[in-house]
Structure formats: C-alpha cells, structure tokens
GROMACS .gro file of C-alpha atoms in nm:
model
  332
    1UNK     CA    1  10.856   4.351   6.725
    2UNK     CA    2  10.695   4.050   6.904
    3UNK     CA    3  10.907   3.867   7.151
    4UNK     CA    4  11.049   3.510   7.032
    5UNK     CA    5  10.887   3.328   7.327
    6UNK     CA    6  10.543   3.434   7.197
    7UNK     CA    7  10.548   3.298   6.888
    8UNK     CA    8  10.764   2.974   6.912
    9UNK     CA    9  10.630   2.680   7.141
   10UNK     CA   10  10.903   2.446   7.085
   11UNK     CA   11  11.191   2.644   7.226
   12UNK     CA   12  11.241   2.560   7.597
   13UNK     CA   13  11.362   2.801   7.857
   14UNK     CA   14  11.720   2.710   7.833
   15UNK     CA   15  11.748   2.761   7.455
   16UNK     CA   16  11.556   3.099   7.483
   17UNK     CA   17  11.817   3.204   7.756
   18UNK     CA   18  12.118   3.091   7.530
   19UNK     CA   19  11.967   3.298   7.258
   20UNK     CA   20  11.909   3.603   7.485
   21UNK     CA   21  12.274   3.587   7.583
   22UNK     CA   22  12.333   3.651   7.210
   23UNK     CA   23  12.100   3.936   7.194
   24UNK     CA   24  11.843   3.740   7.006
   25UNK     CA   25  11.523   3.854   7.168
   26UNK     CA   26  11.264   3.893   6.899
   27UNK     CA   27  11.130   3.725   6.582
   28UNK     CA   28  11.325   3.961   6.385
   29UNK     CA   29  11.650   3.886   6.551
   30UNK     CA   30  11.605   3.531   6.504
   31UNK     CA   31  11.506   3.558   6.121
   32UNK     CA   32  11.805   3.791   6.046
   33UNK     CA   33  12.064   3.553   6.197
   34UNK     CA   34  12.232   3.303   5.952
   35UNK     CA   35  12.061   2.950   5.997
   36UNK     CA   36  12.405   2.776   6.052
   37UNK     CA   37  12.516   3.014   6.328
   38UNK     CA   38  12.166   2.959   6.488
   39UNK     CA   39  12.225   2.595   6.503
   40UNK     CA   40  12.544   2.644   6.696
   41UNK     CA   41  12.400   2.910   6.914
   42UNK     CA   42  12.087   2.711   7.004
   43UNK     CA   43  12.187   2.347   6.971
   44UNK     CA   44  11.909   2.285   6.753
   45UNK     CA   45  11.925   2.076   6.416
   46UNK     CA   46  11.943   2.272   6.080
   47UNK     CA   47  11.600   2.115   6.011
   48UNK     CA   48  11.449   2.242   6.326
   49UNK     CA   49  11.573   2.572   6.270
   50UNK     CA   50  11.447   2.611   5.915
   51UNK     CA   51  11.118   2.492   6.034
   52UNK     CA   52  11.094   2.753   6.309
   53UNK     CA   53  11.185   3.016   6.043
   54UNK     CA   54  10.906   2.901   5.805
   55UNK     CA   55  10.662   2.919   6.103
   56UNK     CA   56  10.755   3.245   6.209
   57UNK     CA   57  10.727   3.408   5.856
   58UNK     CA   58  10.390   3.235   5.808
   59UNK     CA   59  10.266   3.363   6.123
   60UNK     CA   60  10.410   3.694   6.135
   61UNK     CA   61  10.478   3.847   5.797
   62UNK     CA   62  10.244   4.072   5.614
   63UNK     CA   63  10.037   3.887   5.359
   64UNK     CA   64   9.970   4.088   5.055
   65UNK     CA   65   9.634   4.122   4.899
   66UNK     CA   66   9.558   4.056   4.543
   67UNK     CA   67   9.419   4.329   4.327
   68UNK     CA   68   9.082   4.149   4.309
   69UNK     CA   69   9.052   4.137   4.690
   70UNK     CA   70   9.129   4.505   4.710
   71UNK     CA   71   8.880   4.592   4.453
   72UNK     CA   72   8.607   4.381   4.611
   73UNK     CA   73   8.671   4.527   4.956
   74UNK     CA   74   8.635   4.869   4.812
   75UNK     CA   75   8.297   4.778   4.649
   76UNK     CA   76   8.185   4.632   4.971
   77UNK     CA   77   8.253   4.954   5.162
   78UNK     CA   78   8.167   5.221   4.889
   79UNK     CA   79   7.847   5.408   4.886
   80UNK     CA   80   7.709   5.740   4.719
   81UNK     CA   81   7.636   5.996   4.973
   82UNK     CA   82   7.345   6.215   4.869
   83UNK     CA   83   7.401   6.589   4.897
   84UNK     CA   84   7.037   6.639   4.971
   85UNK     CA   85   7.001   6.850   4.659
   86UNK     CA   86   6.806   6.668   4.400
   87UNK     CA   87   6.946   6.829   4.088
   88UNK     CA   88   7.280   6.801   4.190
   89UNK     CA   89   7.243   6.441   4.307
   90UNK     CA   90   7.150   6.356   3.944
   91UNK     CA   91   7.446   6.530   3.806
   92UNK     CA   92   7.651   6.322   4.021
   93UNK     CA   93   7.436   6.000   3.930
   94UNK     CA   94   7.316   5.939   4.299
   95UNK     CA   95   7.580   6.163   4.505
   96UNK     CA   96   7.937   6.167   4.597
   97UNK     CA   97   8.111   5.848   4.588
   98UNK     CA   98   8.295   5.761   4.912
   99UNK     CA   99   8.685   5.728   4.895
  100UNK     CA  100   8.712   6.058   4.715
  101UNK     CA  101   8.775   6.432   4.770
  102UNK     CA  102   8.507   6.666   4.631
  103UNK     CA  103   8.556   7.022   4.594
  104UNK     CA  104   8.313   7.309   4.587
  105UNK     CA  105   8.458   7.601   4.424
  106UNK     CA  106   8.314   7.961   4.352
  107UNK     CA  107   8.378   8.330   4.391
  108UNK     CA  108   8.330   8.474   4.749
  109UNK     CA  109   7.958   8.505   4.835
  110UNK     CA  110   7.820   8.255   4.584
  111UNK     CA  111   7.690   7.991   4.834
  112UNK     CA  112   7.970   7.739   4.878
  113UNK     CA  113   7.894   7.708   5.263
  114UNK     CA  114   7.521   7.690   5.206
  115UNK     CA  115   7.592   7.385   4.995
  116UNK     CA  116   7.802   7.239   5.298
  117UNK     CA  117   7.504   7.328   5.537
  118UNK     CA  118   7.250   7.169   5.317
  119UNK     CA  119   7.471   6.848   5.283
  120UNK     CA  120   7.509   6.839   5.679
  121UNK     CA  121   7.128   6.875   5.736
  122UNK     CA  122   7.074   6.589   5.493
  123UNK     CA  123   7.322   6.351   5.646
  124UNK     CA  124   7.219   6.426   6.012
  125UNK     CA  125   6.848   6.428   5.925
  126UNK     CA  126   6.804   6.159   5.699
  127UNK     CA  127   7.124   5.942   5.704
  128UNK     CA  128   7.145   6.003   6.078
  129UNK     CA  129   7.523   6.000   6.092
  130UNK     CA  130   7.808   6.198   6.222
  131UNK     CA  131   7.949   6.499   6.035
  132UNK     CA  132   8.300   6.634   6.095
  133UNK     CA  133   8.307   7.010   6.019
  134UNK     CA  134   8.654   7.194   6.004
  135UNK     CA  135   8.586   7.568   6.043
  136UNK     CA  136   8.878   7.759   5.922
  137UNK     CA  137   8.690   8.086   5.887
  138UNK     CA  138   8.530   8.070   6.235
  139UNK     CA  139   8.189   8.160   6.108
  140UNK     CA  140   8.013   7.812   6.155
  141UNK     CA  141   7.675   7.909   6.239
  142UNK     CA  142   7.461   7.639   6.469
  143UNK     CA  143   7.182   7.879   6.467
  144UNK     CA  144   7.159   7.903   6.096
  145UNK     CA  145   7.154   7.508   6.076
  146UNK     CA  146   6.886   7.503   6.334
  147UNK     CA  147   6.689   7.740   6.158
  148UNK     CA  148   6.729   7.533   5.818
  149UNK     CA  149   6.617   7.224   6.023
  150UNK     CA  150   6.308   7.407   6.169
  151UNK     CA  151   6.200   7.537   5.840
  152UNK     CA  152   6.155   7.178   5.735
  153UNK     CA  153   5.914   7.127   6.032
  154UNK     CA  154   6.122   6.929   6.257
  155UNK     CA  155   6.034   6.929   6.634
  156UNK     CA  156   6.279   7.044   6.902
  157UNK     CA  157   6.382   6.688   7.014
  158UNK     CA  158   6.449   6.601   6.660
  159UNK     CA  159   6.651   6.917   6.603
  160UNK     CA  160   6.855   6.848   6.931
  161UNK     CA  161   6.930   6.485   6.834
  162UNK     CA  162   7.043   6.615   6.480
  163UNK     CA  163   7.267   6.885   6.601
  164UNK     CA  164   7.472   6.638   6.833
  165UNK     CA  165   7.581   6.447   6.532
  166UNK     CA  166   7.771   6.771   6.403
  167UNK     CA  167   8.139   6.780   6.530
  168UNK     CA  168   8.292   7.098   6.480
  169UNK     CA  169   8.679   7.169   6.483
  170UNK     CA  170   8.797   7.530   6.459
  171UNK     CA  171   9.151   7.570   6.321
  172UNK     CA  172   9.380   7.873   6.306
  173UNK     CA  173   9.650   7.757   6.075
  174UNK     CA  174   9.776   7.482   5.845
  175UNK     CA  175   9.971   7.307   6.105
  176UNK     CA  176   9.665   7.250   6.307
  177UNK     CA  177   9.496   7.097   6.009
  178UNK     CA  178   9.763   6.856   5.971
  179UNK     CA  179   9.734   6.755   6.349
  180UNK     CA  180   9.373   6.723   6.283
  181UNK     CA  181   9.409   6.507   5.992
  182UNK     CA  182   9.656   6.269   6.158
  183UNK     CA  183   9.447   6.232   6.479
  184UNK     CA  184   9.124   6.183   6.258
  185UNK     CA  185   9.270   5.850   6.168
  186UNK     CA  186   9.235   5.706   6.534
  187UNK     CA  187   8.904   5.891   6.582
  188UNK     CA  188   8.739   5.729   6.284
  189UNK     CA  189   8.812   5.396   6.423
  190UNK     CA  190   8.557   5.429   6.707
  191UNK     CA  191   8.349   5.720   6.562
  192UNK     CA  192   8.307   5.646   6.194
  193UNK     CA  193   8.140   5.876   5.966
  194UNK     CA  194   8.089   5.935   5.591
  195UNK     CA  195   8.182   6.289   5.525
  196UNK     CA  196   8.437   6.542   5.654
  197UNK     CA  197   8.393   6.916   5.545
  198UNK     CA  198   8.652   7.173   5.533
  199UNK     CA  199   8.544   7.509   5.508
  200UNK     CA  200   8.771   7.645   5.363
  201UNK     CA  201   9.118   7.531   5.255
  202UNK     CA  202   9.257   7.853   5.099
  203UNK     CA  203   9.242   8.052   5.435
  204UNK     CA  204   9.480   7.839   5.582
  205UNK     CA  205   9.737   7.902   5.317
  206UNK     CA  206   9.724   8.285   5.316
  207UNK     CA  207  10.047   8.317   5.494
  208UNK     CA  208  10.231   8.134   5.230
  209UNK     CA  209  10.107   8.361   4.938
  210UNK     CA  210  10.426   8.559   4.772
  211UNK     CA  211  10.659   8.354   4.998
  212UNK     CA  212  11.016   8.329   4.921
  213UNK     CA  213  11.006   7.958   5.002
  214UNK     CA  214  10.841   7.648   4.896
  215UNK     CA  215  10.686   7.565   5.235
  216UNK     CA  216  10.338   7.583   5.090
  217UNK     CA  217  10.426   7.331   4.809
  218UNK     CA  218  10.516   7.086   5.075
  219UNK     CA  219  10.226   7.138   5.302
  220UNK     CA  220   9.962   7.111   5.047
  221UNK     CA  221  10.114   6.802   4.911
  222UNK     CA  222  10.130   6.642   5.255
  223UNK     CA  223   9.759   6.748   5.312
  224UNK     CA  224   9.653   6.610   4.983
  225UNK     CA  225   9.838   6.282   5.033
  226UNK     CA  226   9.704   6.256   5.389
  227UNK     CA  227   9.339   6.334   5.298
  228UNK     CA  228   9.340   6.065   5.016
  229UNK     CA  229   9.476   5.799   5.240
  230UNK     CA  230   9.190   5.854   5.490
  231UNK     CA  231   8.936   5.878   5.250
  232UNK     CA  232   9.040   5.542   5.084
  233UNK     CA  233   9.095   5.357   5.400
  234UNK     CA  234   8.775   5.467   5.582
  235UNK     CA  235   8.572   5.517   5.258
  236UNK     CA  236   8.473   5.876   5.344
  237UNK     CA  237   8.427   6.170   5.141
  238UNK     CA  238   8.609   6.525   5.197
  239UNK     CA  239   8.414   6.795   5.090
  240UNK     CA  240   8.651   7.081   5.072
  241UNK     CA  241   8.551   7.436   4.994
  242UNK     CA  242   8.803   7.617   4.756
  243UNK     CA  243   8.783   7.989   4.622
  244UNK     CA  244   8.771   8.095   4.265
  245UNK     CA  245   8.940   8.392   4.119
  246UNK     CA  246   8.935   8.571   3.810
  247UNK     CA  247   9.194   8.425   3.595
  248UNK     CA  248   9.349   8.774   3.491
  249UNK     CA  249   9.402   8.827   3.856
  250UNK     CA  250   9.606   8.511   3.893
  251UNK     CA  251   9.963   8.655   3.813
  252UNK     CA  252  10.277   8.463   3.888
  253UNK     CA  253  10.358   8.648   4.190
  254UNK     CA  254   9.997   8.606   4.349
  255UNK     CA  255   9.979   8.243   4.414
  256UNK     CA  256  10.120   7.985   4.645
  257UNK     CA  257  10.430   7.824   4.523
  258UNK     CA  258  10.225   7.560   4.332
  259UNK     CA  259  10.100   7.774   4.052
  260UNK     CA  260   9.991   7.648   3.708
  261UNK     CA  261   9.695   7.699   3.480
  262UNK     CA  262   9.404   7.500   3.432
  263UNK     CA  263   9.379   7.212   3.194
  264UNK     CA  264   9.175   7.298   2.879
  265UNK     CA  265   8.871   7.049   2.961
  266UNK     CA  266   8.797   7.271   3.267
  267UNK     CA  267   8.869   7.630   3.113
  268UNK     CA  268   8.559   7.589   2.894
  269UNK     CA  269   8.318   7.531   3.192
  270UNK     CA  270   8.487   7.776   3.414
  271UNK     CA  271   8.520   8.079   3.169
  272UNK     CA  272   8.732   8.350   3.343
  273UNK     CA  273   8.734   8.166   3.681
  274UNK     CA  274   9.022   7.982   3.805
  275UNK     CA  275   9.021   7.748   4.112
  276UNK     CA  276   9.269   7.855   4.394
  277UNK     CA  277   9.578   7.672   4.569
  278UNK     CA  278   9.764   7.621   4.241
  279UNK     CA  279   9.912   7.322   4.041
  280UNK     CA  280   9.958   7.062   4.323
  281UNK     CA  281   9.602   7.097   4.451
  282UNK     CA  282   9.459   7.141   4.096
  283UNK     CA  283   9.464   6.768   4.035
  284UNK     CA  284   9.375   6.641   4.409
  285UNK     CA  285   8.986   6.658   4.398
  286UNK     CA  286   8.799   6.370   4.218
  287UNK     CA  287   8.504   6.615   4.169
  288UNK     CA  288   8.505   6.976   4.138
  289UNK     CA  289   8.188   7.173   4.157
  290UNK     CA  290   8.158   7.529   4.041
  291UNK     CA  291   7.879   7.729   4.195
  292UNK     CA  292   7.816   8.066   4.020
  293UNK     CA  293   7.562   8.336   3.959
  294UNK     CA  294   7.404   8.397   3.624
  295UNK     CA  295   7.289   8.722   3.524
  296UNK     CA  296   6.969   8.587   3.355
  297UNK     CA  297   6.851   8.435   3.684
  298UNK     CA  298   6.707   8.580   4.008
  299UNK     CA  299   6.958   8.690   4.251
  300UNK     CA  300   6.883   8.403   4.489
  301UNK     CA  301   6.939   8.124   4.219
  302UNK     CA  302   7.284   7.983   4.116
  303UNK     CA  303   7.442   7.758   3.864
  304UNK     CA  304   7.613   7.441   3.973
  305UNK     CA  305   7.836   7.286   3.704
  306UNK     CA  306   8.053   6.976   3.750
  307UNK     CA  307   8.354   7.097   3.590
  308UNK     CA  308   8.573   6.799   3.679
  309UNK     CA  309   8.522   6.427   3.764
  310UNK     CA  310   8.725   6.120   3.745
  311UNK     CA  311   8.428   5.872   3.664
  312UNK     CA  312   8.145   6.093   3.539
  313UNK     CA  313   8.085   6.329   3.241
  314UNK     CA  314   8.186   6.670   3.311
  315UNK     CA  315   8.014   6.983   3.204
  316UNK     CA  316   7.661   6.894   3.333
  317UNK     CA  317   7.491   7.162   3.512
  318UNK     CA  318   7.179   7.257   3.735
  319UNK     CA  319   7.006   7.563   3.878
  320UNK     CA  320   6.948   7.580   4.257
  321UNK     CA  321   6.802   7.829   4.502
  322UNK     CA  322   6.940   7.943   4.815
  323UNK     CA  323   6.635   7.939   5.072
  324UNK     CA  324   6.578   7.934   5.446
  325UNK     CA  325   6.565   7.549   5.413
  326UNK     CA  326   6.895   7.538   5.246
  327UNK     CA  327   6.997   7.491   4.883
  328UNK     CA  328   6.728   7.339   4.674
  329UNK     CA  329   6.658   7.238   4.322
  330UNK     CA  330   6.503   7.486   4.069
  331UNK     CA  331   6.287   7.317   3.785
  332UNK     CA  332   6.372   7.476   3.455
   0.00000   0.00000   0.00000
C-alpha cells in the first residue's frame, strides 16, 4: 500500500510524525481509522479529516468499469485469427475469435499437429506475428515447418525471419505447464502475440489416469481458469490439441477423475468418438474441431467438423488434404 505522505499534500511533517507514532503509515491505515480518533491524533479538524479521506478514496480506489465499457474494450481488441485453411476459415466465419480457447480433437495420427503447423505458418508468414508453441510430446519439428514454408516458394531470408517468430517451450509435466501459464502473463506484456498452441494437453495428465485422488480434477480446473483469464485479458487464442477416444473404451476407471459423457449435441457429430480429459475440460473450449478420416476419401484427406461453438452454428464440415505445404482445402 502507498505511503500516506505520497498522496496527501496538506499534511505537514509534524502531523505525519504524530501519525507514524500511532502506526499510521499508509493510505489504508488512515482510511481504516475512525475519523473522530484521527482528529485527536493529528490535531486536524473533523472537516479536514473527512476531506482527506474523500481525496484518498478518489485517488487510490479502484474504479469499476461499466458493462458497456468492458464490451466496447473487448470489441476494440478482438480479432478473427485466420487458420490459413480456407475452408476451415469459412466454417469459422473468418477464423478463430480471440479471447477464446479452441480445441483440435481427433484420434492419434489423424493430423491434429499438422493443423497446428499450418496455423503457425500462416501467422508467421502472413500476419508476421509471434507464435508461442508448447511442446509436451517433444516432437516439434523445425525442419518440417521449414520444408512447409520452402514448399510455398519463400527464400532463405524470409524463412529465417519467419522461423524466429516461433517461440517453443518443451514441458515434461503438468506443474511446468502451470508455471509457464503464470509466467506468460508477464511475457505477453512486452512480447504480445495472437495465438498460443499447446500440443498436446492429455499427455501431461497421463500420471493422473486411474489415480486414487482428485489431484487431476483440481489441476485441470486451475489450468482452464488460468487459460481463460489470459485469453480474455490479452485477447489471444489458445489452440489446444486433445485426443479423441472410442466411446466404448472410456469406462469409468480409465479417465481422469473428471469423467462424464458428452452432451447430446456433440454426440451426433462425433459418433463413436469422445474427447478426452473428462467433464471439467469438456465445457472449457469455446470451439471444438474434430478431424477424422473418412473411408470414402483418399488416405491423405480428412474431414474437419465444428462439433462445438459458443457463437457459431455447429455441425458444419469441410474436407482438407495433408500435403507438403501443410493442410489445404479440398474442393468437393
């Protein structure tokens, strides 16, 4: 708390010393003291004490914003972040809205990481902004991204400049992720960005599967709350990779202590698949994208379905192809 002498100009040195002898050093000390008692301690008139209190409250108190001010500020800072995949951007009506958490969900090997890499290339090449990439699987490939950029006919200098915008952090456990998120708030003040990618979140929760305590429940709730706070405060997007599992494999003893079924609106779009991490995480993402193979399509092609959205119609889908340039749209 600020010292009293820094905020009150009409208190002379002798009065300040009198107050300090009575352990009144800060603005809070002064405001908490009874006005009548303060008159006796300082020798000031009751009118002067009340006047000082009003000035201190006006100068030091936190002023609440109106709902309109908060909404207007959000609109001013918000933006749609293009994924770089044309058909997916059409489904998202321009891209992912900042201030939200977006999840890419699918079975192992379906192309979730390739979507993340395509988003990275779009941001560092076209938007020319920093991307923070959290690597929990320790399989981030700078070489692969370089080859994707090179396949788009960029020269060596442009490739080097783009690669410098990727900030990779390798994490080994959930506690390191928590530390990273708390440090991120300070980092973003001086090094702002529009998107933070976590590939992938379920890897960090493996130790809590079949656990006999509720540590996983508390940790995932803490992470979700922190991510939502950061995304809202800095108007960034968290793009999180989650694993999908066959629903008949998700028995009560195989999931983190946060288990529950899908809501009915998502079941019809996901079929036998179910997003991992359980009940608490299930409602966290504002957007959930399911990427999956389709037996009627070539092996290099995938279907992406918007199975959940807080502001867009769900159920829309598109077909994409995984190429050496990244994930691209397929015209049907």
